[in-house]
Amino acid sequence: MMAMAGAAVRRMVVVVAAMMVVVGAEAQLQYGFYNASCPGVEEMVRAELKSIFANDTTLRAGLLRLHFHDCFVRGCDASLMLNSHNSTAEKDADPNLTVRGYEAIEAVKAKVEAACPLLVSCADIMAMAARDAVYFSDGPLYQVETGRRDGNVSKLAEALRDLPPSDGNVTVLTHYFGVKNLTFKDMVVLSAAHTLGVAHCSSFSKRLYNFTGAGDQDPSLDPAYAKQLAAVCKPGKLASVEPMDPLTPVKFDNGYYKSVAAHQALLGSDAALLDDSLAGAYVRLMTNDTNLNTFFADFAVSMVNMGRVGVLTGTDGQIRATCGIYVD
Ligand code: HEM
């Protein structure tokens, strides 16, 4: 009797385990999720982005950051695109006020909707757009997994909680990434997204004028670079912008690591990489990656990892016609 009960339990465990595998398999992202349902969607997205970037090359940086800020808050579910009448959505949070590219995603989505109504998620379009932003900046062309679905919850408080601070040290940054199941290496590699784009004076003026609260400058800043920054980023003029990779600001390359290694990192979080022996070693290694093979391969892997954070798949979430609907 006992033996029979034991066998039944074992069979049940096997069945439940098998069901979990099936459910798990359903819930996976995959390459070419839209191959059958919306063939050519990735080319469609890339063609639309090509014309968007032709009008505004700076949007490449904007769209790369947009995907990151989406993924870190509630996962890569396009919750950053959602609007709130009460200004309580993710996009209303302070770090998101300088995020750019919402209209570009909406324009791409409109093109995709015309061809494949209610089939392709905003979250997948954002992941493809980040990939294409890197590609059109002379970076690597990597394959993006698809099959994400869109969330319909967006909370300002979660954005404040989950986005890493611009003056975070390596321990702090590693923690923010770790919470999202991303590794220390992902953090050091993905920080190099700052090879593109700009930061506002408000994001780094403390390093120039009030580093410890005593009206001092960050001693780790190269003095000549600091002087150059101070000429543009004057106290009270917090809206001016500076490139984060002063060497090659619009090219996706290892200029970011060269800038960091030369103590010419714009943000405290970038400069902090040098203070950690392992992160610093990677920074120096990448400065010598002249053919960019290692950097590009590492970046592609970490972008795919980031694109998996907290995704909604299968029957979770929704596919909506426009990305920026109002949720309150
Ligand atoms: C490691 C932690 C990170 C911190 C603390 C951080 C912080 C920041 C800050 C403060 C800015 C400038 C905002 C402004 O003043 O306008 C910025 C810009 C940017 N970030 Fe990050 N970031 C981090 C990681 C990432 C990651 C993982 C990516 C993408 C994979 C990314 C992509 C970008 C891009 C492309 C810009 C330039 C945006 C533009 O030109 O509009 N960042 N980041």
Coordinates of C-alpha atoms and ligand atoms in Angstrom, one line a residue:
M1 CA 0.0 0.0 0.0
M2 CA 2.8 2.4 1.1
A3 CA 4.8 1.4 -1.9
M4 CA 1.9 2.0 -4.2
A5 CA 1.2 5.4 -2.6
G6 CA 4.9 6.2 -3.0
A7 CA 4.8 5.3 -6.7
A8 CA 1.8 7.4 -7.3
V9 CA 3.4 10.4 -5.6
R10 CA 6.6 9.8 -7.7
R11 CA 4.4 9.7 -10.9
M12 CA 2.7 12.9 -9.8
V13 CA 6.0 14.6 -9.2
V14 CA 7.1 13.5 -12.7
V15 CA 3.9 14.8 -14.3
V16 CA 4.1 18.2 -12.4
A17 CA 7.8 18.5 -13.3
A18 CA 6.9 17.7 -16.9
M19 CA 4.2 20.4 -16.8
M20 CA 6.7 22.9 -15.4
V21 CA 9.1 22.2 -18.2
V22 CA 6.3 22.7 -20.8
V23 CA 5.1 25.9 -19.1
G24 CA 8.7 27.0 -18.7
A25 CA 9.4 26.3 -22.4
E26 CA 6.3 28.4 -23.4
A27 CA 7.6 31.2 -21.2
Q28 CA 11.0 31.5 -22.8
L29 CA 12.2 34.3 -25.1
Q30 CA 13.5 33.0 -28.4
Y31 CA 15.3 34.1 -31.5
G32 CA 12.8 34.8 -34.3
F33 CA 9.7 34.7 -32.2
Y34 CA 7.8 36.6 -35.0
N35 CA 9.2 34.6 -37.9
A36 CA 5.8 33.1 -38.6
S37 CA 3.4 35.7 -37.2
C38 CA 5.1 38.8 -38.5
P39 CA 7.8 37.9 -41.0
G40 CA 10.3 40.7 -41.6
V41 CA 9.4 42.7 -38.5
E42 CA 13.1 43.2 -37.5
E43 CA 13.9 44.6 -40.9
M44 CA 10.8 46.8 -40.8
V45 CA 12.0 48.1 -37.4
R46 CA 15.5 48.7 -38.6
A47 CA 14.3 50.6 -41.8
E48 CA 12.1 52.9 -39.7
L49 CA 14.9 53.5 -37.3
K50 CA 17.3 54.3 -40.1
S51 CA 15.2 57.2 -41.2
I52 CA 14.6 58.3 -37.6
F53 CA 18.3 58.3 -36.9
A54 CA 19.0 60.2 -40.2
N55 CA 17.0 63.1 -38.7
D56 CA 18.5 62.9 -35.3
T57 CA 21.6 60.8 -34.7
T58 CA 21.5 61.5 -30.9
L59 CA 18.4 59.3 -30.6
R60 CA 20.7 56.3 -30.9
A61 CA 22.0 57.0 -27.4
G62 CA 18.4 57.8 -26.3
L63 CA 17.0 54.5 -27.4
L64 CA 19.9 52.5 -25.9
R65 CA 19.2 54.1 -22.5
L66 CA 15.4 53.8 -22.9
H67 CA 15.7 50.0 -23.1
F68 CA 18.0 49.9 -20.0
H69 CA 15.7 52.1 -18.0
D70 CA 12.7 50.0 -19.0
C71 CA 14.4 46.7 -18.2
F72 CA 15.6 47.8 -14.7
V73 CA 12.1 48.7 -13.5
R74 CA 9.6 45.8 -13.6
G75 CA 11.6 44.1 -16.3
C76 CA 11.7 44.7 -20.1
D77 CA 8.0 45.2 -20.4
A78 CA 7.6 48.7 -21.9
S79 CA 6.3 50.0 -18.6
L80 CA 8.5 53.0 -19.1
M81 CA 6.3 53.9 -22.1
L82 CA 3.2 54.2 -20.0
N83 CA 1.6 57.6 -19.1
S84 CA 0.0 58.8 -15.9
H85 CA -2.4 61.7 -15.5
N86 CA -1.1 62.1 -12.0
S87 CA 2.6 62.1 -13.0
T88 CA 3.2 58.9 -11.0
A89 CA 4.5 56.7 -13.8
E90 CA 8.1 55.5 -14.2
K91 CA 8.7 58.2 -16.9
D92 CA 7.9 60.8 -14.3
A93 CA 10.7 59.8 -12.0
D94 CA 13.7 62.1 -11.9
P95 CA 16.3 59.8 -13.7
N96 CA 13.8 59.3 -16.5
L97 CA 13.2 63.0 -17.2
T98 CA 16.3 63.0 -19.4
V99 CA 15.4 59.8 -21.2
R100 CA 14.7 60.4 -24.9
G101 CA 13.1 58.4 -27.7
Y102 CA 9.6 57.7 -26.6
E103 CA 8.2 59.2 -29.8
A104 CA 10.6 57.2 -31.9
I105 CA 9.4 53.9 -30.4
E106 CA 5.8 55.0 -30.9
A107 CA 6.6 55.8 -34.6
V108 CA 8.2 52.4 -35.1
K109 CA 5.3 50.7 -33.3
A110 CA 2.8 52.5 -35.7
K111 CA 4.6 51.1 -38.7
V112 CA 4.7 47.6 -37.2
E113 CA 1.0 47.8 -36.2
A114 CA 0.0 48.7 -39.8
A115 CA 1.6 45.5 -41.0
C116 CA 1.0 43.1 -38.1
P117 CA -1.8 44.5 -35.8
L118 CA -1.7 43.5 -32.1
L119 CA 1.1 41.0 -32.6
V120 CA 4.4 42.6 -31.8
S121 CA 5.0 44.0 -28.3
C122 CA 6.4 47.4 -27.5
A123 CA 9.0 45.7 -25.2
D124 CA 10.4 43.8 -28.1
I125 CA 10.4 46.9 -30.3
M126 CA 12.4 48.6 -27.6
A127 CA 14.9 45.7 -27.4
M128 CA 15.3 45.7 -31.2
A129 CA 15.7 49.5 -31.2
A130 CA 18.5 49.4 -28.6
R131 CA 20.3 46.7 -30.7
D132 CA 19.9 48.8 -33.9
A133 CA 21.0 52.0 -32.1
V134 CA 24.3 50.2 -31.3
Y135 CA 24.5 48.8 -34.9
F136 CA 24.0 52.2 -36.5
S137 CA 26.7 53.6 -34.3
D138 CA 29.3 51.2 -35.7
G139 CA 28.9 48.7 -32.8
P140 CA 28.2 45.0 -33.0
L141 CA 25.1 43.6 -34.7
Y142 CA 23.8 41.0 -32.3
Q143 CA 20.7 38.9 -32.3
V144 CA 17.9 39.9 -30.1
E145 CA 15.6 37.5 -28.4
T146 CA 11.9 38.2 -28.8
G147 CA 8.6 37.1 -27.3
R148 CA 8.3 39.7 -24.6
R149 CA 4.8 41.0 -23.7
D150 CA 3.9 44.4 -22.3
G151 CA 3.0 45.3 -18.7
N152 CA 0.4 47.8 -17.8
V153 CA 1.7 48.9 -14.4
S154 CA 4.2 51.8 -14.1
K155 CA 5.2 53.3 -10.8
L156 CA 7.5 56.3 -10.2
A157 CA 8.6 54.9 -6.8
E158 CA 9.9 51.7 -8.4
A159 CA 12.0 53.7 -10.9
L160 CA 13.5 55.7 -8.1
R161 CA 14.2 52.4 -6.2
D162 CA 15.7 50.4 -9.1
L163 CA 17.7 52.7 -11.3
P164 CA 21.4 52.9 -10.2
P165 CA 22.6 56.3 -8.9
S166 CA 25.1 58.3 -11.0
D167 CA 27.5 58.6 -8.1
G168 CA 27.3 54.9 -7.1
N169 CA 30.6 53.0 -6.4
V170 CA 31.3 49.5 -7.6
T171 CA 29.7 47.9 -4.6
V172 CA 26.5 49.9 -5.0
L173 CA 26.4 49.4 -8.8
T174 CA 27.0 45.7 -8.5
H175 CA 24.1 45.5 -6.0
Y176 CA 21.7 47.3 -8.4
F177 CA 22.6 44.9 -11.2
G178 CA 22.6 41.9 -8.9
V179 CA 19.0 42.6 -7.9
K180 CA 18.1 42.2 -11.6
N181 CA 20.1 38.9 -11.8
L182 CA 22.9 40.6 -13.7
T183 CA 26.5 39.9 -12.9
F184 CA 29.4 42.1 -11.9
K185 CA 30.7 41.6 -15.5
D186 CA 27.4 42.6 -17.0
M187 CA 27.7 45.8 -15.0
V188 CA 31.2 46.6 -16.1
V189 CA 30.4 45.7 -19.7
L190 CA 27.1 47.5 -20.0
S191 CA 28.5 50.7 -18.4
A192 CA 30.3 51.0 -21.7
A193 CA 27.0 52.0 -23.3
H194 CA 28.2 55.4 -22.1
T195 CA 30.5 55.3 -25.2
L196 CA 27.4 57.0 -26.8
G197 CA 25.4 60.0 -25.6
V198 CA 25.5 62.8 -23.2
A199 CA 24.9 63.7 -19.6
H200 CA 23.5 66.9 -18.3
C201 CA 25.6 69.1 -16.1
S202 CA 23.2 68.3 -13.2
S203 CA 24.4 64.6 -13.3
F204 CA 28.1 65.5 -12.7
S205 CA 28.4 69.1 -11.4
K206 CA 28.9 67.7 -7.8
R207 CA 32.2 66.2 -9.0
L208 CA 33.3 69.7 -10.2
Y209 CA 32.1 71.9 -7.4
N210 CA 31.0 70.1 -4.2
F211 CA 32.4 66.6 -4.2
T212 CA 32.4 66.0 -0.5
G213 CA 30.2 68.8 0.5
A214 CA 33.1 71.1 1.2
G215 CA 33.2 73.0 -2.2
D216 CA 35.9 70.7 -3.5
Q217 CA 36.5 68.8 -6.8
D218 CA 36.7 65.0 -7.3
P219 CA 40.4 64.4 -7.0
S220 CA 40.2 61.5 -9.4
L221 CA 39.2 63.8 -12.3
D222 CA 42.0 64.6 -14.7
P223 CA 42.6 68.4 -14.0
A224 CA 42.7 69.5 -17.6
Y225 CA 39.4 67.6 -18.3
A226 CA 37.9 69.1 -15.2
K227 CA 38.8 72.6 -16.3
Q228 CA 37.2 71.9 -19.7
L229 CA 34.0 70.6 -18.1
A230 CA 33.8 73.6 -15.7
A231 CA 34.0 76.0 -18.7
V232 CA 30.7 74.5 -19.9
C233 CA 29.1 73.3 -16.7
K234 CA 28.9 76.4 -14.7
P235 CA 27.2 76.5 -11.3
G236 CA 23.5 77.2 -11.8
K237 CA 23.7 76.2 -15.5
L238 CA 22.7 72.6 -14.9
A239 CA 21.0 72.1 -18.3
S240 CA 24.1 72.0 -20.5
V241 CA 25.2 68.7 -21.8
E242 CA 28.6 67.0 -22.3
P243 CA 29.5 63.8 -24.1
M244 CA 30.2 60.8 -21.9
D245 CA 32.9 59.6 -24.1
P246 CA 34.9 62.7 -25.0
L247 CA 37.2 60.8 -27.4
T248 CA 34.6 59.3 -29.8
P249 CA 31.2 60.6 -28.6
V250 CA 29.0 59.2 -31.4
K251 CA 30.9 56.0 -32.2
F252 CA 30.2 52.8 -30.4
D253 CA 33.8 51.7 -29.6
N254 CA 36.2 51.4 -26.6
G255 CA 36.6 55.1 -26.4
Y256 CA 34.5 54.9 -23.1
Y257 CA 37.1 52.6 -21.5
K258 CA 40.0 54.8 -22.8
S259 CA 38.3 57.9 -21.3
V260 CA 37.7 56.1 -18.0
A261 CA 41.3 54.8 -17.9
A262 CA 42.5 58.4 -18.5
H263 CA 40.5 59.7 -15.6
Q264 CA 38.2 61.5 -18.1
A265 CA 35.0 59.7 -17.1
L266 CA 32.1 62.1 -16.9
L267 CA 30.0 60.3 -14.3
G268 CA 31.0 59.2 -10.8
S269 CA 29.7 55.7 -11.5
D270 CA 32.0 55.5 -14.6
A271 CA 35.1 56.8 -12.7
A272 CA 34.3 54.3 -9.9
L273 CA 35.2 51.4 -12.1
L274 CA 38.9 52.3 -11.8
D275 CA 38.7 52.1 -8.0
D276 CA 37.9 48.4 -8.1
S277 CA 40.8 46.1 -9.0
L278 CA 38.7 43.6 -11.1
A279 CA 36.6 46.3 -12.9
G280 CA 39.8 48.4 -13.4
A281 CA 41.5 45.4 -14.9
Y282 CA 38.7 45.0 -17.4
V283 CA 38.7 48.7 -18.2
R284 CA 42.4 48.5 -19.0
L285 CA 42.1 45.3 -21.0
M286 CA 39.4 46.9 -23.2
T287 CA 41.6 49.9 -23.9
N288 CA 43.9 47.5 -25.7
D289 CA 41.1 45.7 -27.5
T290 CA 42.1 47.4 -30.8
N291 CA 39.9 45.2 -33.1
L292 CA 37.0 45.5 -30.6
N293 CA 36.3 41.8 -30.9
T294 CA 36.2 41.0 -27.2
F295 CA 34.3 44.2 -26.2
F296 CA 31.7 43.6 -28.9
A297 CA 31.2 40.0 -28.0
D298 CA 31.0 40.8 -24.3
F299 CA 28.6 43.7 -24.9
A300 CA 26.3 41.5 -27.1
V301 CA 26.1 38.8 -24.4
S302 CA 25.3 41.3 -21.6
M303 CA 22.7 43.1 -23.7
V304 CA 20.9 39.8 -24.3
N305 CA 21.2 39.1 -20.5
M306 CA 19.7 42.5 -19.8
G307 CA 16.9 41.9 -22.3
R308 CA 15.8 38.9 -20.2
V309 CA 15.3 40.8 -17.0
G310 CA 11.8 40.3 -15.6
V311 CA 10.2 39.6 -18.9
L312 CA 6.5 38.8 -19.4
T313 CA 5.9 36.0 -21.8
G314 CA 3.3 33.4 -22.9
T315 CA -0.1 34.7 -21.8
D316 CA 1.2 37.2 -19.2
G317 CA 0.9 40.9 -20.0
Q318 CA -0.6 42.2 -23.2
I319 CA 0.1 43.4 -26.8
R320 CA -1.3 46.8 -27.2
A321 CA -1.8 49.0 -30.2
T322 CA 0.1 52.0 -28.9
C323 CA 2.8 51.9 -26.3
G324 CA 2.1 55.1 -24.4
I325 CA -1.4 54.5 -23.1
Y326 CA -2.6 56.2 -19.9
V327 CA -2.8 53.8 -17.0
D328 CA -4.3 56.2 -14.4
Ligands
HEM1 C1 26.0 51.4 -14.4 C2 25.0 52.1 -14.0 C3 24.5 53.3 -14.7 C4 24.4 54.6 -14.3 C5 24.6 55.0 -12.8 C6 23.9 55.4 -15.4 C7 23.6 56.7 -15.3 C8 23.5 57.6 -16.4 C9 23.3 59.0 -16.3 C10 23.3 59.8 -15.0 C11 23.2 59.5 -17.5 C12 23.1 60.9 -18.0 C13 21.7 61.5 -17.8 C14 21.7 62.9 -18.1 O1 22.2 63.7 -17.3 O2 21.1 63.3 -19.1 C15 23.3 58.3 -18.4 C16 23.2 58.4 -19.8 C17 23.1 57.3 -20.6 N1 23.1 56.0 -20.2 FE1 23.5 55.3 -18.4 N2 23.8 54.6 -16.5 C18 24.2 53.4 -16.2 C19 24.2 52.3 -17.0 C20 23.7 52.3 -18.3 C21 23.4 51.1 -19.1 C22 23.5 49.7 -18.6 C23 23.1 51.6 -20.3 C24 22.6 50.8 -21.5 C25 22.9 49.5 -21.7 C26 23.2 53.0 -20.3 C27 23.0 53.9 -21.4 C28 23.1 55.2 -21.3 C29 23.1 56.1 -22.5 C30 23.2 55.6 -24.0 C31 23.1 57.4 -22.1 C32 23.1 58.7 -22.9 C33 21.7 59.1 -23.2 C34 21.5 60.3 -24.1 O3 22.4 60.8 -24.7 O4 20.4 60.7 -24.1 N3 23.5 53.4 -19.0 N4 23.4 57.2 -17.7

